[in-house]
Amino acid sequence: MPQPPQPPYPALLPFQVFDYPIAHLMREKGPVPADAWPPRADPKVAAWRDATSHLPDGGNLIYVHVPFCPFFCHFCFLYKSKAASDRGPARREEFVQALLRHIAMLARRHRYDGPPFTTIYFGGGTPTELTPSQLKRILAALGSAFPIAGDAEVTLESVSSHLLDDRLDACLEAGFTRVSFGVQTLDPAVRRRIGRGESIESYERLAERLRGRNVPFNVDLMIGLPGQTVESFAADVRRTSAWGTGSVDIYTYWMVPGSRMYDGVLSQHIDDPADSDRRLAFRVAAKRLMKEMGFRPVATEAYVRSDTNRFMQSTFGGGGNAQATSLAFGPSAFGFINGTLHRDVPDLHEYLRLIDRGYFPFQCRQTLDLPTARRRAVLMGIQRLTVPRVIMDAQAPWRRLADRWVEHGLVVARPESYDLTDWGATWFNLMQLEVVPMRERLGMAGMMGSPSQQLARLAGAETGGDVMMREFTRTVSGRPGLEGRLRLTAYKNYLRLRRVVDDRAFNFAGAVDGPGTKPERPA
């Protein structure tokens, strides 16, 4: 079968809109006293939310972030405490006590009367760094504070070695119904490069134990890692599928500031990750292989076979009008309540201090206005492979954009929605970037590095440089010739001006590489 027309994108960047607006673009900063939360929704957003409430979504979510890990993968940019003083049982119990107070504080202030929560997800970090008894107490507190659906998907992230003893049964008895563990790759050489702990044999033993107890489980894989090949990835898919996994998340590796691999690639201690052509080959192979193994896509990077994987369908708004409630607990966790997006401080000690003083431990937040709420619904719809027409067609520029996507074989126009094709799901992150205004794209570019880092990388890109910056340069310039050179020059001048004001980079956990990264302290 011939390929659809090539989408009009200069490079397949592994650069995506995780949530909108992402954390460092949120306008309101600092913690909030308990009696001042949650805010009311913008009246126009509330009216629009009610008018579009019939649109199907992924349901409401409760997310708990546990900031402890037994080892630290080189690629990971999610927040976890690396301090030696936080590795003992006393600190873990202090965190659990703060989490329980956080849950109770929100339950008192947020009289939730919406549909029951269908998803509870314990992520991190590694939640099984806590004991089964501690996990059970947290689940019990959530069940007492908020309505939980009887068939809720309750997922526990873990490293495989933690659940090879009686802890697995204790966690299942506590109320968990599903397990997720990160494999990333089974290639021994690539595993060494990315600092992945655990033995491959422990994954297989855990999968066997979970199958024996009829517990659905999810496996995370990554593509585009330094030194990885499409052939080794195909072997990973076939081998993990044979374990009986019910769902697989396949993430494209992204060079993120603040991670050890980012520094290693820039210093040339670690090979460059996959370039644009190889990333495309990985994504095409992923879709073909998952179909061969009996999986179907439920989100751009999530596939299910005998599992629901509601978490990937409800994350960041849950599709539809992207107004589903997401309660967030723990350092760096994202939440969404009454039309306001917020993130907790990505700092364990500050989180503990603020909870102890009776504050909601926010680093930043934003109550969405109507244009932003609509845009967020489009972005999250792309993530879930379907964008409601009532939202997309309401804006003339978006309707023209949808026509362009149809022309290039990225979406199929149906009576109620624009549904991404396999080709669209391959290029989804570039589709998302087309929806984001230029001002916010410039802010998001902080995820390529600080202004000083970007200027240095751009200079290197002109004489070779790292793969991702060469392709980012192509994306900034947009086209060859004088117009492209002028756009690139304008971007460099923007970086020079930005450097004077704020020379930090950003990652999913917050600001890195510079002063002023701590959250504001209440007086």
Coordinates of C-alpha atoms in Angstrom, one line a residue, residues 80-499:
K80 CA 12.4 12.1 42.6
S81 CA 14.5 12.9 45.6
K82 CA 18.1 11.8 45.3
A83 CA 19.2 13.0 48.8
A84 CA 20.7 10.2 51.0
S85 CA 18.8 11.6 54.0
D86 CA 15.5 10.8 52.2
R87 CA 16.2 7.1 51.8
G88 CA 15.3 5.9 55.3
P89 CA 12.0 4.7 56.6
A90 CA 11.5 7.8 58.8
R91 CA 11.4 10.1 55.8
R92 CA 9.1 7.8 53.9
E93 CA 6.7 7.8 56.8
E94 CA 6.9 11.6 57.0
F95 CA 6.0 11.8 53.4
V96 CA 3.0 9.4 53.8
Q97 CA 1.7 11.5 56.7
A98 CA 2.0 14.7 54.6
L99 CA 0.2 13.0 51.7
L100 CA -2.7 11.9 54.0
R101 CA -3.0 15.5 55.3
H102 CA -3.0 16.7 51.7
I103 CA -5.8 14.4 50.8
A104 CA -7.8 15.4 53.9
M105 CA -7.2 19.1 53.2
L106 CA -8.5 18.9 49.6
A107 CA -11.5 16.8 50.6
R108 CA -12.5 19.4 53.1
R109 CA -12.2 22.3 50.7
H110 CA -13.3 20.6 47.4
R111 CA -16.8 19.2 47.9
Y112 CA -16.6 16.9 44.9
D113 CA -20.0 15.9 43.6
G114 CA -19.1 14.8 40.0
P115 CA -19.0 11.3 38.5
P116 CA -16.9 8.7 40.5
F117 CA -13.2 8.4 39.8
T118 CA -12.5 5.6 37.4
T119 CA -8.7 5.7 37.6
I120 CA -6.3 5.9 40.5
Y121 CA -2.6 5.8 39.5
F122 CA 0.4 5.6 41.8
G123 CA 3.5 6.8 39.8
G124 CA 6.8 8.5 40.5
G125 CA 9.5 7.7 41.2
T126 CA 8.8 4.2 42.4
P127 CA 5.7 3.9 44.6
T128 CA 6.8 0.4 45.9
E129 CA 9.6 2.2 47.7
L130 CA 6.8 2.6 50.3
T131 CA 5.6 -0.4 52.2
P132 CA 2.3 -2.2 51.3
S133 CA 0.9 -1.0 54.6
Q134 CA 1.7 2.6 53.7
L135 CA 0.2 2.2 50.3
K136 CA -2.9 0.7 51.8
R137 CA -3.3 3.7 54.1
I138 CA -3.1 6.1 51.2
L139 CA -5.7 4.1 49.1
A140 CA -8.0 4.0 52.1
A141 CA -7.7 7.7 52.6
L142 CA -8.6 8.3 49.0
G143 CA -11.6 6.0 49.2
S144 CA -12.9 7.8 52.3
A145 CA -12.4 11.3 50.8
F146 CA -13.7 10.8 47.2
P147 CA -16.2 8.6 45.3
I148 CA -14.4 5.8 43.6
A149 CA -16.1 3.7 41.0
G150 CA -16.5 0.0 41.9
D151 CA -14.6 -1.0 38.8
A152 CA -11.9 1.6 39.0
E153 CA -8.5 0.8 37.5
V154 CA -6.1 1.2 40.4
T155 CA -2.5 1.0 39.1
L156 CA 0.7 0.6 41.0
E157 CA 4.0 1.4 39.2
S158 CA 6.9 -0.7 40.4
V159 CA 10.3 -2.0 39.6
S160 CA 10.0 -5.7 39.0
S161 CA 12.3 -6.8 41.8
H162 CA 10.0 -5.2 44.4
L163 CA 7.1 -7.5 43.7
L164 CA 8.8 -10.9 43.5
D165 CA 8.1 -11.6 47.2
D166 CA 5.0 -11.4 49.4
R167 CA 4.7 -7.7 48.7
L168 CA 2.7 -8.4 45.5
D169 CA -0.1 -10.1 47.3
A170 CA -0.1 -7.5 50.1
C171 CA -0.5 -4.7 47.4
L172 CA -3.3 -6.6 45.7
E173 CA -5.1 -7.1 49.1
A174 CA -4.6 -3.3 49.7
G175 CA -6.8 -2.6 46.6
F176 CA -4.5 -2.3 43.6
T177 CA -5.9 -4.0 40.5
R178 CA -3.2 -3.4 38.0
V179 CA 0.7 -3.1 37.8
S180 CA 2.9 -1.1 35.5
F181 CA 6.7 -1.5 35.1
G182 CA 9.2 0.1 32.9
V183 CA 11.4 -2.1 30.7
Q184 CA 12.4 0.6 28.2
T185 CA 14.6 -1.9 26.3
L186 CA 15.9 -5.5 26.7
D187 CA 19.1 -4.8 24.7
P188 CA 21.9 -5.2 27.2
A189 CA 24.2 -2.6 25.6
V190 CA 21.5 0.1 25.4
R191 CA 20.4 -0.7 29.0
R192 CA 23.9 0.1 30.2
R193 CA 23.9 3.4 28.3
I194 CA 20.6 4.5 29.9
G195 CA 21.5 3.4 33.4
R196 CA 18.6 1.0 33.7
G197 CA 18.7 -1.2 36.8
E198 CA 17.1 -4.6 37.3
S199 CA 17.7 -7.9 35.5
I200 CA 15.7 -9.0 32.5
E201 CA 15.0 -12.3 34.3
S202 CA 13.2 -10.3 37.1
Y203 CA 10.8 -8.9 34.5
E204 CA 9.9 -12.4 33.2
R205 CA 9.5 -13.7 36.8
L206 CA 7.1 -10.8 37.7
A207 CA 5.1 -11.3 34.5
E208 CA 4.7 -14.9 35.3
R209 CA 3.5 -14.1 38.9
L210 CA 1.0 -11.5 37.6
R211 CA -0.4 -13.9 35.0
G212 CA -0.8 -16.5 37.6
R213 CA -3.0 -14.1 39.7
N214 CA -4.9 -12.8 36.6
V215 CA -3.6 -9.3 37.3
P216 CA -3.5 -7.0 34.2
F217 CA -0.1 -5.4 33.7
N218 CA 1.4 -2.7 31.6
V219 CA 5.0 -2.5 30.2
D220 CA 6.8 0.7 29.2
L221 CA 9.1 0.6 26.2
M222 CA 11.2 3.4 24.6
I223 CA 12.3 4.1 21.1
G224 CA 15.0 6.3 19.6
L225 CA 17.5 5.6 22.5
P226 CA 21.2 6.1 21.8
G227 CA 22.5 3.0 20.2
Q228 CA 19.1 1.4 19.7
T229 CA 18.1 -0.2 16.4
V230 CA 14.7 -0.9 14.9
E231 CA 15.6 -4.6 14.9
S232 CA 16.4 -4.6 18.6
F233 CA 13.2 -2.7 19.3
A234 CA 11.2 -5.3 17.3
A235 CA 12.8 -8.1 19.4
D236 CA 11.7 -6.1 22.6
V237 CA 8.1 -5.9 21.4
R238 CA 7.9 -9.6 20.5
R239 CA 9.5 -10.7 23.8
T240 CA 7.5 -8.5 26.1
S241 CA 4.3 -9.4 24.2
A242 CA 5.0 -13.1 24.9
W243 CA 5.0 -12.3 28.7
G244 CA 1.2 -11.8 28.4
T245 CA 1.2 -8.0 29.0
G246 CA -2.2 -6.5 28.4
S247 CA -1.0 -3.0 27.5
V248 CA 2.2 -1.4 26.3
D249 CA 3.2 2.3 26.3
I250 CA 5.8 3.2 23.8
Y251 CA 7.5 6.5 24.4
T252 CA 9.9 8.3 22.0
Y253 CA 13.1 9.3 23.7
W254 CA 13.4 13.0 24.2
M255 CA 16.7 14.8 25.2
V256 CA 15.4 16.7 28.2
P257 CA 17.5 19.2 30.2
G258 CA 18.2 18.1 33.8
S259 CA 18.7 14.4 32.9
R260 CA 22.0 12.7 33.0
M261 CA 21.7 11.6 29.4
Y262 CA 21.1 15.2 28.2
D263 CA 24.5 16.2 29.7
G264 CA 26.1 13.0 28.4
V265 CA 25.0 13.5 24.8
L266 CA 26.1 17.2 24.9
S267 CA 29.5 16.3 26.3
Q268 CA 29.8 13.4 23.8
H269 CA 30.1 10.8 26.5
I270 CA 26.9 9.2 25.2
D271 CA 26.0 8.6 21.5
D272 CA 23.4 10.9 19.9
P273 CA 19.8 9.6 20.0
A274 CA 18.0 8.6 16.9
D275 CA 17.7 11.2 14.1
S276 CA 14.4 12.2 12.5
D277 CA 14.4 9.5 9.8
R278 CA 15.2 6.8 12.4
R279 CA 12.5 8.1 14.7
L280 CA 10.0 7.8 11.9
A281 CA 11.2 4.3 11.2
F282 CA 10.8 3.4 14.9
R283 CA 7.2 4.8 15.0
V284 CA 6.1 3.1 11.8
A285 CA 7.6 -0.2 13.1
A286 CA 5.9 0.2 16.5
K287 CA 2.5 0.5 14.8
R288 CA 3.0 -2.4 12.6
L289 CA 4.4 -4.7 15.3
M290 CA 1.7 -3.8 17.9
K291 CA -0.9 -4.7 15.3
E292 CA 0.9 -8.0 14.6
M293 CA 0.9 -8.8 18.4
G294 CA -2.9 -8.2 18.7
F295 CA -2.8 -4.7 20.2
R296 CA -4.8 -1.7 19.3
P297 CA -4.0 2.0 20.0
V298 CA -6.0 4.0 22.6
A299 CA -3.7 7.0 22.6
T300 CA -0.8 8.2 20.5
E301 CA 1.7 6.1 22.6
A302 CA -0.5 3.6 24.3
Y303 CA -1.7 0.2 23.0
V304 CA -4.0 -2.4 24.6
R305 CA -4.8 -6.0 24.1
S306 CA -6.5 -7.5 27.2
D307 CA -6.3 -4.4 29.4
T308 CA -8.1 -1.0 29.5
N309 CA -5.1 1.3 30.3
R310 CA -7.6 4.0 31.5
F311 CA -4.7 6.0 32.9
M312 CA -3.3 6.9 29.4
Q313 CA -6.9 7.7 28.3
S314 CA -7.7 9.9 31.3
T315 CA -4.3 11.7 31.8
F316 CA -4.3 15.5 31.3
G317 CA -8.0 16.0 30.8
G318 CA -9.3 12.8 29.4
G319 CA -10.3 13.8 25.9
G320 CA -13.8 15.2 25.0
N321 CA -13.7 18.8 26.2
A322 CA -10.6 18.0 28.4
Q323 CA -12.4 19.2 31.5
A324 CA -12.4 16.0 33.5
T325 CA -11.2 16.3 37.0
S326 CA -7.7 15.2 37.8
L327 CA -6.7 15.2 41.5
A328 CA -3.0 15.3 42.1
F329 CA -1.0 14.5 45.3
G330 CA 2.7 14.5 45.8
P331 CA 5.7 16.6 44.7
S332 CA 5.6 17.6 41.0
A333 CA 2.1 16.1 40.4
F334 CA -0.2 17.9 37.9
G335 CA -3.9 18.4 38.7
F336 CA -6.9 19.9 37.1
I337 CA -9.9 21.1 39.1
N338 CA -12.7 23.5 38.2
G339 CA -10.9 24.6 35.0
T340 CA -7.7 25.3 36.8
L341 CA -4.5 23.5 36.0
H342 CA -1.9 23.3 38.7
R343 CA 1.3 21.5 39.7
D344 CA 2.7 20.7 43.1
V345 CA 6.2 21.9 44.0
P346 CA 8.9 19.5 42.6
D347 CA 10.7 19.4 45.9
L348 CA 10.1 16.9 48.7
H349 CA 11.2 19.1 51.5
E350 CA 9.2 22.1 50.4
Y351 CA 6.2 19.9 49.9
L352 CA 6.5 18.6 53.5
R353 CA 7.0 22.1 54.8
L354 CA 4.0 23.6 53.0
I355 CA 1.6 20.8 54.0
D356 CA 2.8 21.1 57.6
R357 CA 1.9 24.9 57.5
G358 CA -1.5 24.2 56.0
Y359 CA -0.9 25.3 52.4
F360 CA -1.8 23.6 49.2
P361 CA 1.8 23.0 48.0
F362 CA 1.6 24.5 44.5
Q363 CA 4.5 25.8 42.5
C364 CA 2.2 27.2 39.8
R365 CA -1.3 27.2 38.5
Q366 CA -3.6 28.8 35.9
T367 CA -7.3 29.2 35.6
L368 CA -8.0 28.7 31.9
D369 CA -9.8 31.2 29.8
L370 CA -12.1 30.0 27.0
P371 CA -9.6 30.2 24.1
T372 CA -7.0 28.2 26.2
A373 CA -9.6 25.7 27.3
R374 CA -10.7 25.0 23.7
R375 CA -7.1 24.8 22.6
R376 CA -6.3 22.3 25.4
A377 CA -9.2 20.2 24.3
V378 CA -7.8 20.0 20.7
L379 CA -4.3 19.1 22.0
M380 CA -5.6 16.4 24.3
G381 CA -7.9 15.1 21.7
I382 CA -4.9 14.6 19.4
Q383 CA -3.2 12.7 22.2
R384 CA -6.3 10.4 22.4
L385 CA -6.5 10.1 18.6
T386 CA -9.8 11.8 18.2
V387 CA -10.8 15.5 18.2
P388 CA -14.5 16.4 18.5
R389 CA -15.7 18.4 15.4
V390 CA -17.8 20.7 17.7
I391 CA -14.5 21.9 19.2
M392 CA -12.3 21.9 16.1
D393 CA -14.8 23.5 13.7
A394 CA -15.7 26.3 16.2
Q395 CA -12.5 28.1 15.2
A396 CA -12.0 29.0 11.5
P397 CA -8.1 28.6 11.6
W398 CA -8.5 25.2 13.2
R399 CA -11.1 24.1 10.6
R400 CA -8.6 25.1 7.9
L401 CA -5.9 23.2 9.7
A402 CA -8.2 20.1 9.9
D403 CA -8.7 20.4 6.2
R404 CA -5.0 20.4 5.7
W405 CA -4.6 17.3 7.9
V406 CA -7.3 15.5 5.9
E407 CA -5.4 16.4 2.7
H408 CA -2.2 15.0 4.1
G409 CA -3.8 11.8 5.3
L410 CA -3.3 12.6 9.0
V411 CA -6.9 12.5 10.0
V412 CA -10.2 11.2 8.7
A413 CA -13.2 13.6 8.9
R414 CA -16.2 11.8 10.4
P415 CA -19.6 13.3 11.3
E416 CA -18.7 13.9 15.0
S417 CA -14.9 13.9 15.0
Y418 CA -11.6 14.1 13.3
D419 CA -9.9 10.7 13.9
L420 CA -6.2 10.4 13.6
T421 CA -5.0 7.8 11.0
D422 CA -1.9 5.6 11.7
W423 CA 0.0 8.3 9.7
G424 CA -1.4 11.0 11.9
A425 CA -0.6 9.1 15.1
T426 CA 3.0 8.9 13.8
W427 CA 3.3 12.7 13.5
F428 CA 0.9 13.7 16.3
N429 CA 3.4 15.9 18.2
L430 CA 4.0 18.1 15.2
M431 CA 0.2 18.4 14.7
Q432 CA 0.0 19.5 18.4
L433 CA 2.7 22.2 17.8
E434 CA 0.7 23.6 14.9
V435 CA -2.2 24.4 17.4
V436 CA 0.0 26.2 19.9
P437 CA 0.5 30.0 19.5
M438 CA 4.0 31.2 18.6
R439 CA 4.4 32.9 22.0
E440 CA 3.9 29.7 23.8
R441 CA 6.0 27.7 21.4
L442 CA 8.9 30.0 22.3
G443 CA 8.4 29.3 26.0
M444 CA 8.2 25.5 25.3
A445 CA 11.5 25.7 23.5
G446 CA 13.1 26.0 26.9
M447 CA 12.8 22.2 26.9
M448 CA 15.6 22.2 24.3
G449 CA 17.9 23.9 26.9
S450 CA 18.5 27.3 28.5
P451 CA 19.0 30.2 26.1
S452 CA 22.8 29.9 26.5
Q453 CA 22.7 26.2 25.9
Q454 CA 20.5 26.6 22.8
L455 CA 22.8 29.3 21.4
A456 CA 25.8 27.0 21.9
R457 CA 24.0 24.1 20.4
L458 CA 22.7 26.1 17.4
A459 CA 26.3 27.2 16.7
G460 CA 27.4 23.6 16.9
A461 CA 24.5 22.5 14.7
E462 CA 25.8 24.7 11.9
T463 CA 29.1 22.7 11.9
G464 CA 27.6 19.3 12.7
G465 CA 26.4 19.4 16.3
D466 CA 24.0 17.1 18.0
V467 CA 21.2 15.5 16.0
M468 CA 18.3 17.0 17.8
M469 CA 19.5 20.6 17.6
R470 CA 20.1 20.2 13.8
E471 CA 16.5 19.1 13.4
F472 CA 15.2 21.8 15.8
T473 CA 17.1 24.3 13.6
R474 CA 15.2 22.9 10.6
T475 CA 11.9 23.3 12.5
V476 CA 12.6 26.9 13.5
S477 CA 13.7 28.0 10.1
G478 CA 10.8 26.1 8.5
R479 CA 12.0 26.3 4.9
P480 CA 15.2 26.8 2.9
G481 CA 16.4 30.1 1.5
L482 CA 16.3 33.7 2.8
E483 CA 13.1 33.4 4.7
G484 CA 14.3 30.4 6.7
R485 CA 17.6 32.2 7.5
L486 CA 15.8 35.3 8.7
R487 CA 13.5 33.2 10.9
L488 CA 16.5 31.4 12.4
T489 CA 18.3 34.8 13.0
A490 CA 15.2 36.2 14.7
Y491 CA 15.1 33.1 17.0
K492 CA 18.7 33.6 17.9
N493 CA 18.1 37.2 18.8
Y494 CA 15.1 36.1 20.9
L495 CA 17.4 33.8 22.8
R496 CA 20.0 36.5 23.4
L497 CA 17.3 38.8 24.9
R498 CA 15.8 35.9 26.9
R499 CA 19.2 35.0 28.3

